[in-house]
mmCIF file of N, CA and C in Angstrom:
data_model
loop_
_atom_site.group_PDB
_atom_site.id
_atom_site.type_symbol
_atom_site.label_atom_id
_atom_site.label_comp_id
_atom_site.label_asym_id
_atom_site.label_seq_id
_atom_site.Cartn_x
_atom_site.Cartn_y
_atom_site.Cartn_z
ATOM 1 N N UNK T 1 0.810 -1.182 0.000
ATOM 2 C CA UNK T 1 0.000 0.000 0.000
ATOM 3 C C UNK T 1 0.865 1.263 0.000
ATOM 4 N N UNK T 2 2.056 1.158 0.530
ATOM 5 C CA UNK T 2 2.946 2.313 0.573
ATOM 6 C C UNK T 2 3.313 2.751 -0.827
ATOM 7 N N UNK T 3 3.406 1.809 -1.722
ATOM 8 C CA UNK T 3 3.746 2.153 -3.097
ATOM 9 C C UNK T 3 2.641 2.973 -3.748
ATOM 10 N N UNK T 4 1.387 2.673 -3.471
ATOM 11 C CA UNK T 4 0.271 3.424 -4.025
ATOM 12 C C UNK T 4 0.274 4.860 -3.508
ATOM 13 N N UNK T 5 0.549 5.033 -2.221
ATOM 14 C CA UNK T 5 0.597 6.382 -1.641
ATOM 15 C C UNK T 5 1.783 7.174 -2.200
ATOM 16 N N UNK T 6 2.858 6.509 -2.443
ATOM 17 C CA UNK T 6 4.026 7.180 -3.032
ATOM 18 C C UNK T 6 3.688 7.653 -4.443
ATOM 19 N N UNK T 7 3.003 6.835 -5.195
ATOM 20 C CA UNK T 7 2.603 7.206 -6.555
ATOM 21 C C UNK T 7 1.617 8.376 -6.520
ATOM 22 N N UNK T 8 0.647 8.325 -5.598
ATOM 23 C CA UNK T 8 -0.330 9.415 -5.470
ATOM 24 C C UNK T 8 0.370 10.707 -5.069
ATOM 25 N N UNK T 9 1.313 10.659 -4.142
ATOM 26 C CA UNK T 9 2.059 11.854 -3.713
ATOM 27 C C UNK T 9 2.884 12.417 -4.861
ATOM 28 N N UNK T 10 3.533 11.523 -5.621
ATOM 29 C CA UNK T 10 4.342 11.971 -6.753
ATOM 30 C C UNK T 10 3.449 12.616 -7.818
ATOM 31 N N UNK T 11 2.309 11.977 -8.104
ATOM 32 C CA UNK T 11 1.386 12.531 -9.094
ATOM 33 C C UNK T 11 0.855 13.885 -8.636
ATOM 34 N N UNK T 12 0.559 14.011 -7.346
ATOM 35 C CA UNK T 12 0.078 15.275 -6.800
ATOM 36 C C UNK T 12 1.143 16.362 -6.941
ATOM 37 N N UNK T 13 2.390 16.000 -6.672
ATOM 38 C CA UNK T 13 3.486 16.967 -6.826
ATOM 39 C C UNK T 13 3.659 17.403 -8.271
ATOM 40 N N UNK T 14 3.559 16.443 -9.192
ATOM 41 C CA UNK T 14 3.686 16.765 -10.618
ATOM 42 C C UNK T 14 2.536 17.668 -11.057
ATOM 43 N N UNK T 15 1.310 17.353 -10.648
ATOM 44 C CA UNK T 15 0.163 18.201 -10.991
ATOM 45 C C UNK T 15 0.307 19.603 -10.403
ATOM 46 N N UNK T 16 0.815 19.696 -9.183
ATOM 47 C CA UNK T 16 1.051 21.005 -8.570
ATOM 48 C C UNK T 16 2.056 21.810 -9.364
ATOM 49 N N UNK T 17 3.137 21.170 -9.831
ATOM 50 C CA UNK T 17 4.152 21.860 -10.642
ATOM 51 C C UNK T 17 3.589 22.295 -11.992
ATOM 52 N N UNK T 18 2.769 21.419 -12.595
ATOM 53 C CA UNK T 18 2.147 21.775 -13.878
ATOM 54 C C UNK T 18 1.216 22.972 -13.700
ATOM 55 N N UNK T 19 0.463 22.985 -12.616
ATOM 56 C CA UNK T 19 -0.422 24.116 -12.323
ATOM 57 C C UNK T 19 0.395 25.394 -12.132
ATOM 58 N N UNK T 20 1.491 25.299 -11.404
ATOM 59 C CA UNK T 20 2.348 26.472 -11.173
ATOM 60 C C UNK T 20 2.931 26.990 -12.488
ATOM 61 N N UNK T 21 3.320 26.089 -13.367
ATOM 62 C CA UNK T 21 3.859 26.493 -14.667
ATOM 63 C C UNK T 21 2.773 27.182 -15.492
ATOM 64 N N UNK T 22 1.548 26.620 -15.484
ATOM 65 C CA UNK T 22 0.454 27.226 -16.242
ATOM 66 C C UNK T 22 0.132 28.624 -15.732
ATOM 67 N N UNK T 23 0.105 28.789 -14.400
ATOM 68 C CA UNK T 23 -0.159 30.102 -13.806
ATOM 69 C C UNK T 23 0.961 31.076 -14.167
ATOM 70 N N UNK T 24 2.199 30.614 -14.140
ATOM 71 C CA UNK T 24 3.343 31.464 -14.498
ATOM 72 C C UNK T 24 3.260 31.901 -15.955
ATOM 73 N N UNK T 25 2.897 30.970 -16.832
ATOM 74 C CA UNK T 25 2.782 31.311 -18.252
ATOM 75 C C UNK T 25 1.685 32.357 -18.473
ATOM 76 N N UNK T 26 0.557 32.197 -17.783
ATOM 77 C CA UNK T 26 -0.528 33.176 -17.913
ATOM 78 C C UNK T 26 -0.086 34.542 -17.394
ATOM 79 N N UNK T 27 0.667 34.559 -16.302
ATOM 80 C CA UNK T 27 1.162 35.824 -15.743
ATOM 81 C C UNK T 27 2.135 36.493 -16.697
ATOM 82 N N UNK T 28 2.985 35.702 -17.328
ATOM 83 C CA UNK T 28 3.944 36.254 -18.290
ATOM 84 C C UNK T 28 3.206 36.858 -19.486
ATOM 85 N N UNK T 29 2.163 36.169 -19.961
ATOM 86 C CA UNK T 29 1.381 36.709 -21.083
ATOM 87 C C UNK T 29 0.721 38.029 -20.709
ATOM 88 N N UNK T 30 0.175 38.092 -19.495
ATOM 89 C CA UNK T 30 -0.450 39.354 -19.049
ATOM 90 C C UNK T 30 0.589 40.459 -18.916
ATOM 91 N N UNK T 31 1.770 40.100 -18.401
ATOM 92 C CA UNK T 31 2.841 41.097 -18.260
ATOM 93 C C UNK T 31 3.295 41.589 -19.627
ATOM 94 N N UNK T 32 3.396 40.682 -20.602
ATOM 95 C CA UNK T 32 3.767 41.089 -21.957
ATOM 96 C C UNK T 32 2.721 42.028 -22.555
ATOM 97 N N UNK T 33 1.450 41.708 -22.347
ATOM 98 C CA UNK T 33 0.376 42.576 -22.855
ATOM 99 C C UNK T 33 0.441 43.949 -22.198
ATOM 100 N N UNK T 34 0.729 43.981 -20.906
ATOM 101 C CA UNK T 34 0.838 45.260 -20.199
ATOM 102 C C UNK T 34 2.033 46.057 -20.712
ATOM 103 N N UNK T 35 3.139 45.377 -21.023
ATOM 104 C CA UNK T 35 4.319 46.053 -21.556
ATOM 105 C C UNK T 35 4.029 46.649 -22.935
ATOM 106 N N UNK T 36 3.331 45.893 -23.769
ATOM 107 C CA UNK T 36 2.962 46.405 -25.095
ATOM 108 C C UNK T 36 2.070 47.635 -24.953
ATOM 109 N N UNK T 37 1.109 47.573 -24.047
ATOM 110 C CA UNK T 37 0.211 48.712 -23.833
ATOM 111 C C UNK T 37 0.996 49.912 -23.301
ATOM 112 N N UNK T 38 1.936 49.675 -22.394
ATOM 113 C CA UNK T 38 2.740 50.777 -21.855
ATOM 114 C C UNK T 38 3.582 51.420 -22.954
ATOM 115 N N UNK T 39 4.130 50.601 -23.843
ATOM 116 C CA UNK T 39 4.917 51.151 -24.951
ATOM 117 C C UNK T 39 4.049 51.980 -25.884
ATOM 118 N N UNK T 40 2.838 51.495 -26.172
ATOM 119 C CA UNK T 40 1.921 52.243 -27.032
ATOM 120 C C UNK T 40 1.540 53.579 -26.400
ATOM 121 N N UNK T 41 1.274 53.566 -25.100
ATOM 122 C CA UNK T 41 0.929 54.813 -24.402
ATOM 123 C C UNK T 41 2.106 55.782 -24.407
ATOM 124 N N UNK T 42 3.315 55.262 -24.225
ATOM 125 C CA UNK T 42 4.498 56.124 -24.252
ATOM 126 C C UNK T 42 4.671 56.744 -25.637
ATOM 127 N N UNK T 43 4.444 55.959 -26.683
ATOM 128 C CA UNK T 43 4.553 56.486 -28.042
ATOM 129 C C UNK T 43 3.504 57.563 -28.288
ATOM 130 N N UNK T 44 2.282 57.335 -27.808
ATOM 131 C CA UNK T 44 1.228 58.344 -27.955
ATOM 132 C C UNK T 44 1.585 59.616 -27.199
ATOM 133 N N UNK T 45 2.162 59.466 -26.015
ATOM 134 C CA UNK T 45 2.557 60.629 -25.220
ATOM 135 C C UNK T 45 3.631 61.435 -25.951
ATOM 136 N N UNK T 46 4.628 60.735 -26.505
ATOM 137 C CA UNK T 46 5.683 61.438 -27.234
ATOM 138 C C UNK T 46 5.123 62.137 -28.468
ATOM 139 N N UNK T 47 4.188 61.483 -29.147
ATOM 140 C CA UNK T 47 3.576 62.109 -30.323
ATOM 141 C C UNK T 47 2.795 63.356 -29.926
ATOM 142 N N UNK T 48 2.062 63.270 -28.830
ATOM 143 C CA UNK T 48 1.290 64.428 -28.361
ATOM 144 C C UNK T 48 2.219 65.558 -27.948
ATOM 145 N N UNK T 49 3.330 65.212 -27.317
ATOM 146 C CA UNK T 49 4.294 66.235 -26.912
ATOM 147 C C UNK T 49 4.890 66.905 -28.144
ATOM 148 N N UNK T 50 5.174 66.105 -29.172
ATOM 149 C CA UNK T 50 5.681 66.666 -30.425
ATOM 150 C C UNK T 50 4.666 67.572 -31.090
ATOM 151 N N UNK T 51 3.398 67.189 -31.047
ATOM 152 C CA UNK T 51 2.346 68.032 -31.612
ATOM 153 C C UNK T 51 2.274 69.361 -30.879
ATOM 154 N N UNK T 52 2.386 69.329 -29.536
ATOM 155 C CA UNK T 52 2.341 70.554 -28.747
ATOM 156 C C UNK T 52 3.523 71.445 -29.098
ATOM 157 N N UNK T 53 4.712 70.847 -29.170
ATOM 158 C CA UNK T 53 5.910 71.620 -29.501
ATOM 159 C C UNK T 53 5.783 72.207 -30.903
ATOM 160 N N UNK T 54 5.265 71.410 -31.842
ATOM 161 C CA UNK T 54 5.086 71.900 -33.208
ATOM 162 C C UNK T 54 4.094 73.050 -33.272
ATOM 163 N N UNK T 55 3.014 72.944 -32.505
ATOM 164 C CA UNK T 55 2.024 74.024 -32.478
ATOM 165 C C UNK T 55 2.627 75.291 -31.892
ATOM 166 N N UNK T 56 3.415 75.143 -30.840
ATOM 167 C CA UNK T 56 4.053 76.310 -30.224
ATOM 168 C C UNK T 56 5.017 76.966 -31.210
ATOM 169 N N UNK T 57 5.739 76.165 -31.969
ATOM 170 C CA UNK T 57 6.660 76.698 -32.974
ATOM 171 C C UNK T 57 5.894 77.447 -34.050
ATOM 172 N N UNK T 58 4.783 76.885 -34.500
ATOM 173 C CA UNK T 58 3.964 77.562 -35.514
ATOM 174 C C UNK T 58 3.454 78.899 -35.013
ATOM 175 N N UNK T 59 2.996 78.925 -33.772
ATOM 176 C CA UNK T 59 2.489 80.166 -33.192
ATOM 177 C C UNK T 59 3.595 81.216 -33.118
ATOM 178 N N UNK T 60 4.776 80.813 -32.659
ATOM 179 C CA UNK T 60 5.901 81.761 -32.559
ATOM 180 C C UNK T 60 6.295 82.282 -33.942
ATOM 181 N N UNK T 61 6.319 81.389 -34.947
ATOM 182 C CA UNK T 61 6.662 81.790 -36.318
ATOM 183 C C UNK T 61 5.688 82.865 -36.804
ATOM 184 N N UNK T 62 4.399 82.622 -36.607
ATOM 185 C CA UNK T 62 3.383 83.570 -37.070
ATOM 186 C C UNK T 62 3.435 84.881 -36.289
ATOM 187 N N UNK T 63 3.712 84.816 -34.995
ATOM 188 C CA UNK T 63 3.841 86.056 -34.208
ATOM 189 C C UNK T 63 5.004 86.895 -34.728
ATOM 190 N N UNK T 64 6.119 86.248 -35.085
ATOM 191 C CA UNK T 64 7.256 86.991 -35.640
ATOM 192 C C UNK T 64 6.884 87.621 -36.976
ATOM 193 N N UNK T 65 6.190 86.854 -37.810
ATOM 194 C CA UNK T 65 5.787 87.396 -39.104
ATOM 195 C C UNK T 65 4.902 88.624 -38.942
ATOM 196 N N UNK T 66 3.927 88.519 -38.056
ATOM 197 C CA UNK T 66 2.992 89.628 -37.857
ATOM 198 C C UNK T 66 3.707 90.837 -37.255
ATOM 199 N N UNK T 67 4.633 90.608 -36.338
ATOM 200 C CA UNK T 67 5.381 91.721 -35.747
ATOM 201 C C UNK T 67 6.206 92.449 -36.811
ATOM 202 N N UNK T 68 6.859 91.692 -37.679
ATOM 203 C CA UNK T 68 7.635 92.327 -38.754
ATOM 204 C C UNK T 68 6.719 93.007 -39.766
ATOM 205 N N UNK T 69 5.583 92.408 -40.028
ATOM 206 C CA UNK T 69 4.582 92.988 -40.931
ATOM 207 C C UNK T 69 4.078 94.323 -40.370
ATOM 208 N N UNK T 70 3.834 94.361 -39.052
ATOM 209 C CA UNK T 70 3.368 95.592 -38.412
ATOM 210 C C UNK T 70 4.418 96.696 -38.470
ATOM 211 N N UNK T 71 5.669 96.339 -38.607
ATOM 212 C CA UNK T 71 6.738 97.340 -38.721
ATOM 213 C C UNK T 71 6.871 97.874 -40.139
ATOM 214 N N UNK T 72 6.033 97.361 -41.048
ATOM 215 C CA UNK T 72 6.018 97.894 -42.410
ATOM 216 C C UNK T 72 6.833 97.101 -43.407
ATOM 217 N N UNK T 73 7.381 95.953 -43.025
ATOM 218 C CA UNK T 73 8.174 95.162 -43.955
ATOM 219 C C UNK T 73 7.267 94.392 -44.908
ATOM 220 N N UNK T 74 7.750 94.228 -46.134
ATOM 221 C CA UNK T 74 7.000 93.467 -47.133
ATOM 222 C C UNK T 74 7.219 91.963 -46.881
ATOM 223 N N UNK T 75 6.367 91.122 -47.434
ATOM 224 C CA UNK T 75 6.570 89.683 -47.275
ATOM 225 C C UNK T 75 7.951 89.223 -47.757
ATOM 226 N N UNK T 76 8.459 89.816 -48.839
ATOM 227 C CA UNK T 76 9.790 89.427 -49.328
ATOM 228 C C UNK T 76 10.886 89.825 -48.334
ATOM 229 N N UNK T 77 10.787 91.019 -47.750
ATOM 230 C CA UNK T 77 11.757 91.431 -46.731
ATOM 231 C C UNK T 77 11.682 90.512 -45.502
ATOM 232 N N UNK T 78 10.476 90.185 -45.101
ATOM 233 C CA UNK T 78 10.289 89.284 -43.955
ATOM 234 C C UNK T 78 10.883 87.918 -44.267
ATOM 235 N N UNK T 79 10.673 87.442 -45.477
ATOM 236 C CA UNK T 79 11.204 86.141 -45.883
ATOM 237 C C UNK T 79 12.729 86.128 -45.771
ATOM 238 N N UNK T 80 13.385 87.201 -46.228
ATOM 239 C CA UNK T 80 14.851 87.262 -46.143
ATOM 240 C C UNK T 80 15.309 87.198 -44.695
ATOM 241 N N UNK T 81 14.599 87.881 -43.803
ATOM 242 C CA UNK T 81 14.957 87.871 -42.376
ATOM 243 C C UNK T 81 14.726 86.486 -41.779
ATOM 244 N N UNK T 82 13.577 85.913 -42.051
ATOM 245 C CA UNK T 82 13.233 84.626 -41.444
ATOM 246 C C UNK T 82 14.131 83.505 -41.959
ATOM 247 N N UNK T 83 14.613 83.617 -43.185
ATOM 248 C CA UNK T 83 15.482 82.579 -43.720
ATOM 249 C C UNK T 83 16.888 82.654 -43.133
ATOM 250 N N UNK T 84 17.210 83.721 -42.422
ATOM 251 C CA UNK T 84 18.512 83.816 -41.767
ATOM 252 C C UNK T 84 18.587 82.924 -40.526
ATOM 253 N N UNK T 85 17.430 82.556 -39.965
ATOM 254 C CA UNK T 85 17.424 81.677 -38.797
ATOM 255 C C UNK T 85 17.911 80.292 -39.194
ATOM 256 N N UNK T 86 18.436 79.557 -38.231
ATOM 257 C CA UNK T 86 18.883 78.192 -38.492
ATOM 258 C C UNK T 86 17.707 77.364 -38.989
ATOM 259 N N UNK T 87 17.817 76.828 -40.181
ATOM 260 C CA UNK T 87 16.738 76.040 -40.760
ATOM 261 C C UNK T 87 15.577 76.869 -41.270
ATOM 262 N N UNK T 88 15.712 78.179 -41.273
ATOM 263 C CA UNK T 88 14.608 79.062 -41.646
ATOM 264 C C UNK T 88 14.095 78.874 -43.056
ATOM 265 N N UNK T 89 14.980 78.462 -43.973
ATOM 266 C CA UNK T 89 14.540 78.296 -45.351
ATOM 267 C C UNK T 89 13.570 77.126 -45.516
ATOM 268 N N UNK T 90 13.565 76.199 -44.572
ATOM 269 C CA UNK T 90 12.632 75.065 -44.663
ATOM 270 C C UNK T 90 11.360 75.298 -43.846
ATOM 271 N N UNK T 91 11.369 76.278 -42.979
ATOM 272 C CA UNK T 91 10.211 76.521 -42.113
ATOM 273 C C UNK T 91 8.978 76.915 -42.908
ATOM 274 N N UNK T 92 9.176 77.723 -43.904
ATOM 275 C CA UNK T 92 8.035 78.232 -44.664
ATOM 276 C C UNK T 92 7.269 77.087 -45.328
ATOM 277 N N UNK T 93 7.972 76.060 -45.763
ATOM 278 C CA UNK T 93 7.310 74.906 -46.384
ATOM 279 C C UNK T 93 6.439 74.156 -45.387
ATOM 280 N N UNK T 94 6.887 74.057 -44.137
ATOM 281 C CA UNK T 94 6.145 73.259 -43.160
ATOM 282 C C UNK T 94 5.158 74.076 -42.324
ATOM 283 N N UNK T 95 5.417 75.363 -42.128
ATOM 284 C CA UNK T 95 4.594 76.173 -41.231
ATOM 285 C C UNK T 95 3.570 77.015 -41.988
ATOM 286 N N UNK T 96 3.891 77.378 -43.199
ATOM 287 C CA UNK T 96 2.953 78.184 -43.986
ATOM 288 C C UNK T 96 3.682 79.269 -44.755
ATOM 289 N N UNK T 97 3.217 79.526 -45.959
ATOM 290 C CA UNK T 97 3.833 80.560 -46.782
ATOM 291 C C UNK T 97 3.587 81.929 -46.181
ATOM 292 N N UNK T 98 4.614 82.725 -46.137
ATOM 293 C CA UNK T 98 4.533 84.062 -45.560
ATOM 294 C C UNK T 98 3.477 84.898 -46.269
ATOM 295 N N UNK T 99 3.447 84.823 -47.597
ATOM 296 C CA UNK T 99 2.455 85.596 -48.360
ATOM 297 C C UNK T 99 1.035 85.200 -47.971
ATOM 298 N N UNK T 100 0.801 83.893 -47.810
ATOM 299 C CA UNK T 100 -0.541 83.414 -47.454
ATOM 300 C C UNK T 100 -0.931 83.833 -46.039
ATOM 301 N N UNK T 101 0.019 83.794 -45.130
ATOM 302 C CA UNK T 101 -0.273 84.145 -43.735
ATOM 303 C C UNK T 101 -0.616 85.623 -43.606
ATOM 304 N N UNK T 102 0.123 86.474 -44.323
ATOM 305 C CA UNK T 102 -0.032 87.929 -44.167
ATOM 306 C C UNK T 102 -1.047 88.536 -45.129
ATOM 307 N N UNK T 103 -1.593 87.751 -46.031
ATOM 308 C CA UNK T 103 -2.458 88.277 -47.088
ATOM 309 C C UNK T 103 -3.571 89.197 -46.574
ATOM 310 N N UNK T 104 -4.325 88.757 -45.592
ATOM 311 C CA UNK T 104 -5.488 89.538 -45.135
ATOM 312 C C UNK T 104 -5.290 90.174 -43.756
ATOM 313 N N UNK T 105 -4.055 90.297 -43.327
ATOM 314 C CA UNK T 105 -3.804 90.870 -42.008
ATOM 315 C C UNK T 105 -3.458 92.361 -42.161
ATOM 316 N N UNK T 106 -4.239 93.233 -41.552
ATOM 317 C CA UNK T 106 -3.922 94.661 -41.630
ATOM 318 C C UNK T 106 -2.688 94.981 -40.781
ATOM 319 N N UNK T 107 -2.039 96.087 -41.120
ATOM 320 C CA UNK T 107 -0.861 96.499 -40.357
ATOM 321 C C UNK T 107 -1.283 97.351 -39.174
ATOM 322 N N UNK T 108 -0.695 97.056 -38.014
ATOM 323 C CA UNK T 108 -0.882 97.865 -36.808
ATOM 324 C C UNK T 108 0.494 98.274 -36.318
ATOM 325 N N UNK T 109 0.921 99.503 -36.620
ATOM 326 C CA UNK T 109 2.258 99.925 -36.211
ATOM 327 C C UNK T 109 2.433 99.834 -34.697
ATOM 328 N N UNK T 110 3.639 99.459 -34.236
ATOM 329 C CA UNK T 110 3.866 99.396 -32.790
ATOM 330 C C UNK T 110 3.701 100.766 -32.155
ATOM 331 N N UNK T 111 3.226 100.770 -30.922
ATOM 332 C CA UNK T 111 2.968 102.038 -30.221
ATOM 333 C C UNK T 111 4.242 102.640 -29.694
#
């Protein structure tokens, strides 16, 4: 009879180990899914931060254009000034054409 109990104990131990392995595998899958979700959220956060920075850059570009426009400079004169900035010659392509931005904006000389 001792042999039967030894077999039952061994089988119970093996089943316990199999259960532990199955639980571990499920936990690893959940952890992997959580890691993927965390990476996606981080990417979305970085994209949103880039959008905010890009919007702030666009606003600053347009404020400079309007300030120079208010001083009486023509769009061509403003373009020459803005292209002196680092990378300025490419800004107009991505932020907006100076002529289009200033087309309907009246001049208000500084006080």
